[in-house]
Every structure is written in C-alpha cells, then in structure tokens.
mmCIF file of C-alpha atoms in Angstrom:
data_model
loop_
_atom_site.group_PDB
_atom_site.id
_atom_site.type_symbol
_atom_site.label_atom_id
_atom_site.label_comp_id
_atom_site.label_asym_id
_atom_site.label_seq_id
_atom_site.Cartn_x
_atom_site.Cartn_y
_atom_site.Cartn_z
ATOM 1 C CA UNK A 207 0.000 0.000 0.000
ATOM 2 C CA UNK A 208 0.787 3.699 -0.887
ATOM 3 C CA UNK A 209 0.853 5.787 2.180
ATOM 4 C CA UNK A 210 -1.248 8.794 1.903
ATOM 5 C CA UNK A 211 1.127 11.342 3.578
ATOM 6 C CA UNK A 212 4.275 12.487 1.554
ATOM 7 C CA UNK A 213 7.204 14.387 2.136
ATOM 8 C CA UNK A 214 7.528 18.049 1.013
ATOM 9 C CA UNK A 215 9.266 18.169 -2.350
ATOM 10 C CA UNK A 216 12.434 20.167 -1.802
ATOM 11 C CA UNK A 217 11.499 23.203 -5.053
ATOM 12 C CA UNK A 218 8.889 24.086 -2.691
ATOM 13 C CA UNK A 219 8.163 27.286 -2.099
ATOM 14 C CA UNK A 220 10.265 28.276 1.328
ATOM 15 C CA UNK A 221 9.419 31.761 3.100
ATOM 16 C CA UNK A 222 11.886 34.429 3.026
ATOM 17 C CA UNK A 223 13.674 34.600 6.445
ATOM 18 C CA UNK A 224 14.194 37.920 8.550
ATOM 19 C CA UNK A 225 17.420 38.169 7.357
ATOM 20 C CA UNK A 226 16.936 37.911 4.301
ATOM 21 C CA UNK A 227 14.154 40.850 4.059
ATOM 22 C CA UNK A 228 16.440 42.855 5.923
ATOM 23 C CA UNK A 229 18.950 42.854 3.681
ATOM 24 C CA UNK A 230 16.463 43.626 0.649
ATOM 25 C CA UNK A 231 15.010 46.387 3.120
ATOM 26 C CA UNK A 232 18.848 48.123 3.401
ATOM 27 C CA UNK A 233 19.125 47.410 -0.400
ATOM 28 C CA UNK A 234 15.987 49.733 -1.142
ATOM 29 C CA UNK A 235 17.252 52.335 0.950
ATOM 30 C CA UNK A 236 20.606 52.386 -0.689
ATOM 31 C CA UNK A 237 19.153 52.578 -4.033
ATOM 32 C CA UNK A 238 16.926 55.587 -2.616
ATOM 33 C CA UNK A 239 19.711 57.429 -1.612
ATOM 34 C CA UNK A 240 21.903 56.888 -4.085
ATOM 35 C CA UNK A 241 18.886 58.280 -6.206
ATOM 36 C CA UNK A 242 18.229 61.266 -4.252
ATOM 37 C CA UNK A 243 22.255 61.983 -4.942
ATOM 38 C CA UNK A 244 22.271 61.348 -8.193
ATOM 39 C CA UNK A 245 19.117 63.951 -8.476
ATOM 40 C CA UNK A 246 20.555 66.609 -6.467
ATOM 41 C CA UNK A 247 24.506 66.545 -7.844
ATOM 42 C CA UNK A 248 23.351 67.873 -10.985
ATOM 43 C CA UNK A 249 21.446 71.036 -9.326
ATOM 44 C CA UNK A 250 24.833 71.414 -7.305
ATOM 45 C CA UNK A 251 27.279 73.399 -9.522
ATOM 46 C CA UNK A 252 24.594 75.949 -11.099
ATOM 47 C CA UNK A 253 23.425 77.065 -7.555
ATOM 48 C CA UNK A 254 27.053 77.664 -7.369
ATOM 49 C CA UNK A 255 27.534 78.896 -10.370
ATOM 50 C CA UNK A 256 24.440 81.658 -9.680
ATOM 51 C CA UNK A 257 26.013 82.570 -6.194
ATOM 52 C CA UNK A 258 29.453 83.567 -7.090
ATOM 53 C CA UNK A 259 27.954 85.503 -10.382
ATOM 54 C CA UNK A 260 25.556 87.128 -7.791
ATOM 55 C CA UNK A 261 28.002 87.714 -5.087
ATOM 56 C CA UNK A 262 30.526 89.430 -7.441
ATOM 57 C CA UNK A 263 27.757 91.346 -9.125
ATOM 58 C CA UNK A 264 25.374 92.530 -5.800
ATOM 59 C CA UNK A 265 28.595 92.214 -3.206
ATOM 60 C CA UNK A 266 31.007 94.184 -5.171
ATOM 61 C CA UNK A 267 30.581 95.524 -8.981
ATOM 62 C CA UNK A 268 27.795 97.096 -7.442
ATOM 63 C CA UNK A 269 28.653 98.656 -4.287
ATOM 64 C CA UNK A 270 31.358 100.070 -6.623
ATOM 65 C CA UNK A 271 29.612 101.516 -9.339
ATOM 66 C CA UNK A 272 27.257 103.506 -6.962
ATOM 67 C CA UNK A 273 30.245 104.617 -4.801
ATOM 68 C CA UNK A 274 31.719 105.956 -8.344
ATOM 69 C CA UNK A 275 28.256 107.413 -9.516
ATOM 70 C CA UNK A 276 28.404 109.314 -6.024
ATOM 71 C CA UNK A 277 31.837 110.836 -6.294
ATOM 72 C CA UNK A 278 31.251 111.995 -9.292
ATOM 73 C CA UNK A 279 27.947 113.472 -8.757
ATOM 74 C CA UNK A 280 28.013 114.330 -5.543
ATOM 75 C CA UNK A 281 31.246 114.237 -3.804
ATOM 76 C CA UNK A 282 30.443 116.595 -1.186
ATOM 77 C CA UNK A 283 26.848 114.414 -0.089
ATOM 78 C CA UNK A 284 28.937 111.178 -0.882
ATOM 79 C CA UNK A 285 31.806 112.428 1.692
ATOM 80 C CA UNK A 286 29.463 113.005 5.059
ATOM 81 C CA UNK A 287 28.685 116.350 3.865
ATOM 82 C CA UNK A 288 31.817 117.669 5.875
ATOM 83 C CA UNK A 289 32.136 121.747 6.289
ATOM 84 C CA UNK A 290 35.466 122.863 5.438
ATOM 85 C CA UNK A 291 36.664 126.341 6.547
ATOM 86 C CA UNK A 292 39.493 127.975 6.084
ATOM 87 C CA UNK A 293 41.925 124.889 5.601
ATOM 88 C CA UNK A 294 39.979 123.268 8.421
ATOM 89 C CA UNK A 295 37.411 120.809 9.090
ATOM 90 C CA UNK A 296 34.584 121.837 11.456
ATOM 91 C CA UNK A 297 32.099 119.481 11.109
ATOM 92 C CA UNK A 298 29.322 117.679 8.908
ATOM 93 C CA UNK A 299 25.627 119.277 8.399
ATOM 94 C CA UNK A 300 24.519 115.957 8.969
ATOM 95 C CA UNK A 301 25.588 115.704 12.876
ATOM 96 C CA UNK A 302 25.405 118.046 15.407
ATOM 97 C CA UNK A 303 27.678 119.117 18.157
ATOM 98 C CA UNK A 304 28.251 120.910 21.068
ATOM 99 C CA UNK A 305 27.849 124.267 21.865
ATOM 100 C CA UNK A 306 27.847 125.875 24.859
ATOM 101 C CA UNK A 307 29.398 129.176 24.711
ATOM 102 C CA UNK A 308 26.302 132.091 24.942
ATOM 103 C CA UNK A 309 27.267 133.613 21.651
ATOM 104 C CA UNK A 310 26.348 130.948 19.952
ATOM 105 C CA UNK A 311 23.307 128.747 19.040
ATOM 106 C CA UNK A 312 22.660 126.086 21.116
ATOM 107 C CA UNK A 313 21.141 122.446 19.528
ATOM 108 C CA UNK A 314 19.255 120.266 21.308
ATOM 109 C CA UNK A 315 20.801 117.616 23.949
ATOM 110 C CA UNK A 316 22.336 114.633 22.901
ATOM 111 C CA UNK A 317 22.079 110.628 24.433
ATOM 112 C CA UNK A 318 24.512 109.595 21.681
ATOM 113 C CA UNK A 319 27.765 108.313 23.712
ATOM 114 C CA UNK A 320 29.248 111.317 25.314
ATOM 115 C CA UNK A 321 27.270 113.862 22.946
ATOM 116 C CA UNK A 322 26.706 113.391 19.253
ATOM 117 C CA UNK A 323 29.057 110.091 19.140
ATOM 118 C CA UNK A 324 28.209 108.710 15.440
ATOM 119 C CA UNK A 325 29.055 105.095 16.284
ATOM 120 C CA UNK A 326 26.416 105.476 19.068
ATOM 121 C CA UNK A 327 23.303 107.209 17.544
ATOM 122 C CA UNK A 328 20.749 106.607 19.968
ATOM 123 C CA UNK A 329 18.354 108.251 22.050
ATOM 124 C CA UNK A 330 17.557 108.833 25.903
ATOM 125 C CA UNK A 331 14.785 105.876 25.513
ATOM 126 C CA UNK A 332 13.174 107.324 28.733
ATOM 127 C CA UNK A 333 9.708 107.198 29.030
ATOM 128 C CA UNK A 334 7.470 110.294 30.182
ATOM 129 C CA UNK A 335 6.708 108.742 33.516
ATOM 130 C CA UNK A 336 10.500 108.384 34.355
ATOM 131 C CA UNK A 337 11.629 110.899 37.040
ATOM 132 C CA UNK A 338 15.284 110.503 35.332
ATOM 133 C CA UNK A 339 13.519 112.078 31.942
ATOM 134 C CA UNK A 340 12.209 115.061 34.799
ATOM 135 C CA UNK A 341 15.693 115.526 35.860
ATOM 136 C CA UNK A 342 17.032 115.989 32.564
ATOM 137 C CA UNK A 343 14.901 118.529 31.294
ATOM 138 C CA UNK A 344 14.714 120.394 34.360
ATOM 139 C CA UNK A 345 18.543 120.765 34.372
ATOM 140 C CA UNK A 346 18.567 121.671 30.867
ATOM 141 C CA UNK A 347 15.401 124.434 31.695
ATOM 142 C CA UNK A 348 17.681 125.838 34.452
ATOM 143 C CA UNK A 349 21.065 125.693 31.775
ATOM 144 C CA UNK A 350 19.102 128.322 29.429
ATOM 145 C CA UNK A 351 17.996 130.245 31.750
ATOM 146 C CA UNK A 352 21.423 130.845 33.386
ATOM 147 C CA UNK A 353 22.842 131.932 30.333
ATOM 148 C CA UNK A 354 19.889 134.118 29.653
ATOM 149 C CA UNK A 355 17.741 135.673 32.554
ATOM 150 C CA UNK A 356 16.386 138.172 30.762
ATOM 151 C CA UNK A 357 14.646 135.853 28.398
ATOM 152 C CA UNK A 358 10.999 134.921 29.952
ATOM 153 C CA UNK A 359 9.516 133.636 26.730
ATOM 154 C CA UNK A 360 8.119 129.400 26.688
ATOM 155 C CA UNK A 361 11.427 126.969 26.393
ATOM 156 C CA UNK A 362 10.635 125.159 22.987
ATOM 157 C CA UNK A 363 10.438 121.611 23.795
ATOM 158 C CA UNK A 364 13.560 120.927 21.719
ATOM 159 C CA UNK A 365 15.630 122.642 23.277
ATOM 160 C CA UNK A 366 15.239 120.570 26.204
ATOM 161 C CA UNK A 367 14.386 117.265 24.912
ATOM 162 C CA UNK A 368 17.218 114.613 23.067
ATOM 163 C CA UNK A 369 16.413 113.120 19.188
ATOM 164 C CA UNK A 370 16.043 109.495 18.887
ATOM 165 C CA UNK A 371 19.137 109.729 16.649
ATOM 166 C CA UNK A 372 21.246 111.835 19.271
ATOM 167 C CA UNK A 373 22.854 113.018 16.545
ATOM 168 C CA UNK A 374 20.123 116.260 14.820
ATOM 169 C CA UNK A 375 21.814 118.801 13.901
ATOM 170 C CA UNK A 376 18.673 121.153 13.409
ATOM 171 C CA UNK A 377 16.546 122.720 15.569
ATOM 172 C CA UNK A 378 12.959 124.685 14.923
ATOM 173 C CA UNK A 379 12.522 127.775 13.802
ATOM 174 C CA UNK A 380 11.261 128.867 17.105
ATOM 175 C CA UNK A 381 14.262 127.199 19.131
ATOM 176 C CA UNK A 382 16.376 129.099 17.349
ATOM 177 C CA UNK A 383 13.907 132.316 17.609
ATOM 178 C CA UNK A 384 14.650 131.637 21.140
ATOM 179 C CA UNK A 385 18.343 132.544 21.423
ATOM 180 C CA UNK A 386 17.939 135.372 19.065
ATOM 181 C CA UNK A 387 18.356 137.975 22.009
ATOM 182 C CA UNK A 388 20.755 136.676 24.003
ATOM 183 C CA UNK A 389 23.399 135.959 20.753
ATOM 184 C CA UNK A 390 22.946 139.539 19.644
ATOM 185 C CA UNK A 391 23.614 141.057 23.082
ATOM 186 C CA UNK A 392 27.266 139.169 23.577
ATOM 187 C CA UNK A 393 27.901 139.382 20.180
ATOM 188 C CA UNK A 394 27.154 142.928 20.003
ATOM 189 C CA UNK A 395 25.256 143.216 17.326
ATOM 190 C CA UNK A 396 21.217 143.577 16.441
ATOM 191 C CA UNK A 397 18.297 140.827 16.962
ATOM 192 C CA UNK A 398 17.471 141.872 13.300
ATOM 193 C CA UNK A 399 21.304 140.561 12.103
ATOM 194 C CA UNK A 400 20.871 137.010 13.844
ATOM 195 C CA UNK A 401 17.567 136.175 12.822
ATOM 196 C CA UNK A 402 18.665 137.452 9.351
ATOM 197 C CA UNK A 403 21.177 134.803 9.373
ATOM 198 C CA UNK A 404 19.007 132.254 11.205
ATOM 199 C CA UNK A 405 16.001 133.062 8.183
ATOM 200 C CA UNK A 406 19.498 131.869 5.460
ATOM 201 C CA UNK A 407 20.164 128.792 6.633
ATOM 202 C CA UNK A 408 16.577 127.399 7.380
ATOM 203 C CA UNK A 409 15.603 124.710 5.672
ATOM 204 C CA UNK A 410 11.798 124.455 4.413
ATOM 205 C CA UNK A 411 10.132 121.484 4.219
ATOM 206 C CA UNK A 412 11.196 118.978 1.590
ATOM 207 C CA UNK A 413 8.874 118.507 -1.539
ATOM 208 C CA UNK A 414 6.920 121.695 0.293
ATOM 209 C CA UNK A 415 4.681 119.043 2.532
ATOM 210 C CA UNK A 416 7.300 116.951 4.303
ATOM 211 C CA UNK A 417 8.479 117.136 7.609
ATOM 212 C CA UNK A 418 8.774 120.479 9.343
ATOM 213 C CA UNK A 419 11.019 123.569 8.867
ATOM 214 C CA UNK A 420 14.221 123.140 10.115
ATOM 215 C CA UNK A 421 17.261 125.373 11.293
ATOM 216 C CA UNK A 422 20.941 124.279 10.477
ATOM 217 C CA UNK A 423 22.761 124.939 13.731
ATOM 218 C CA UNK A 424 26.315 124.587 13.092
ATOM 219 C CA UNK A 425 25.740 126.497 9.588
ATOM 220 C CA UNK A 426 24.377 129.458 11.666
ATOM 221 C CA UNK A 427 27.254 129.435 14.079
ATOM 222 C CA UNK A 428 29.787 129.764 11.456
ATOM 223 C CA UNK A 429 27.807 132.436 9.713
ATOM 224 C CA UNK A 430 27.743 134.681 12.625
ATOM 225 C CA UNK A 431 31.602 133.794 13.261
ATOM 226 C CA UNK A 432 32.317 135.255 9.982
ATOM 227 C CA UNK A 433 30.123 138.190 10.606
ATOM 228 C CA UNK A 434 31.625 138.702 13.389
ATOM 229 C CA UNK A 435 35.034 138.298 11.927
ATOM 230 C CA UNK A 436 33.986 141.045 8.995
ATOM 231 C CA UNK A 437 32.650 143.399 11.705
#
C-alpha cells in the first residue's frame, strides 16, 4: 500500500527569512539614496555657479559703481557732507555738536555716547513717567535760563528734549527764535542781524509738505563767526 502522507518536495516554495528581508530592506534604501544623490549633484554646480555671479555682481561691482556714480555726482553728499573752513574741518551738516558758549546757538541735547558720538546714535529711551527724563529737562530748563535771565519767553520743547538719533543737527525755527536775544547782546550786534542769518540757513520742508522747517545749527554758528570776523 501507498501511504497517503508524503514528504515536502524540496522546489517548494520556502518563506523568506528575517534576514533575508532585511537585507532587501537596506538594499531599497541604498538605491533611494543613491537616487536622491544622483538627483541633487546635478542642481549642485549651477546654484554655485548663480552665487558667485551674484556675489561678485550685488557684493562688489555694485557697491562700486554707486560709490563711483556718487563721487562723481556728488562728492560733497557722498563724503558726510563735511564743512570745510578755512583749511579746516569743522564738522558735517549731517551731525550736530556741542555748543555751549552764549554767543552761539545752542542744539538740542544729545544721548549719543558722550554727545553726538556717530558710532552710538541713539536716544535717551526714557519714558514720560521716568523721574530721570524730569531731571534731565529740568537741568537743561535751568542751563538756558542761566545763560539768559532776561529771556521769559516758553522753552521750545527741543531745546530741552534729546532726538532718537542723538545726533540732529537742526533745531525749529522757534528754538532758534529763542536765542535770538541773548546771541545779539554778547555778540554785540542787532536781533534783526541774527535772525537774518538764522532766516538763510533754514531749511523748508522737503517737496513743500514733508516734515517740518528746520534750522541748520552749526551752519548758523559759522555764519555769525564770519560776521563777526567782517565786523
């Protein structure tokens, strides 16, 4: 007699062990990333390619082209706007300064390093509640008013107040209207002659609707120092 049971032919079908998937699993993921590089290295040298052409062109052609365009143009603008006088430099009618004799226009305080520092433009950042803010304009209220006693007109805020800059070398019309008296009498000479030379040297408003009116401080000063000098 046959028997009915029978061994398992050996080209049967055998299931694939753990290690073997494993392997086939690390195989796909070569093949993946061996794709992915093979996708990307091609995309590699133009990104290069357009960062060195834009880093020569943005970074440096152009840079120097506008700094050319400007010294041609406009050296003086292009240089800091720097006053010259007689051989001399005196300053820049972009940045104020300090003045503090009484023949002479006073600007408004500075919180810019020690006074009108340009590599610390800043302001005061005090808020109006802060009795250090009180302080500070009380001392300056006290400053003009030593210098001139006779003068019982309103302090313009300005004149007691610091920019956000630190650095403004204006002040209003009516700041400046302010000192008028007290410049003529040590200078010896009329109200009518300073605010003459005040009127010169403000500026209006730019395109005739921006900003506000504006007096150049420094650009006074030297004004009535050449006056003077003349007289």
């Amino acid at each position: 007699m046959q028997s009915n049971h029978s061994l398992p032919s050996s080209n049967a079908t055998q299931p694939a062990s753990p290690m073997n998937a494993e392997h086939s699993h690390i195989d796909d993921n070569e093949s993946v990333v061996l794709d992915q590089t093979a996708t990307r290295m091609p995309m590699l040298k133009p990104a290069l390619s357009l960062f060195i052409v834009l880093a020569i062109t943005l970074g440096l052609c152009y840079p120097l082209l506008m700094t050319g365009v400007a010294q041609v143009t406009m050296p003086n603008k292009a240089n800091g706007s720097m006053i010259d006088q007689n051989g001399s430099l005196v300053g820049s009618t972009l940045i104020g300064q300090t003045f503090d004799q009484p023949e002479y226009l006073w600007t408004r305080p500075s919180a810019a390093g020690d006074g009108y520092d340009a590599a610390q433009s800043s302001g005061s950042n005090l808020g109006p509640l802060n009795p250090e803010l009180v302080t500070n304009v009380e001392t300056q209220v006290q400053k003009l008013k030593a210098a001139d006693p006779q003068n019982t007109a309103p302090i313009p805020l300005d004149l007691v107040t610091m920019s956000g800059s630190g650095l403004d070398p204006h002040i209003s019309p009516a700041a400046a209207a302010w000192q008028v008296n007290r410049v003529a009498r040590i200078r010896g000479i009329s109200s009518e002659q300073v605010q003459k030379v005040i009127d010169e040297h403000t500026e209006g408003r730019q395109l005739h609707w921006l900003g506000e009116p504006r007096v150049n401080v420094l650009a006074v000063n030297l004004a009535l120092d050449e006056m003077s000098g003349s007289n």
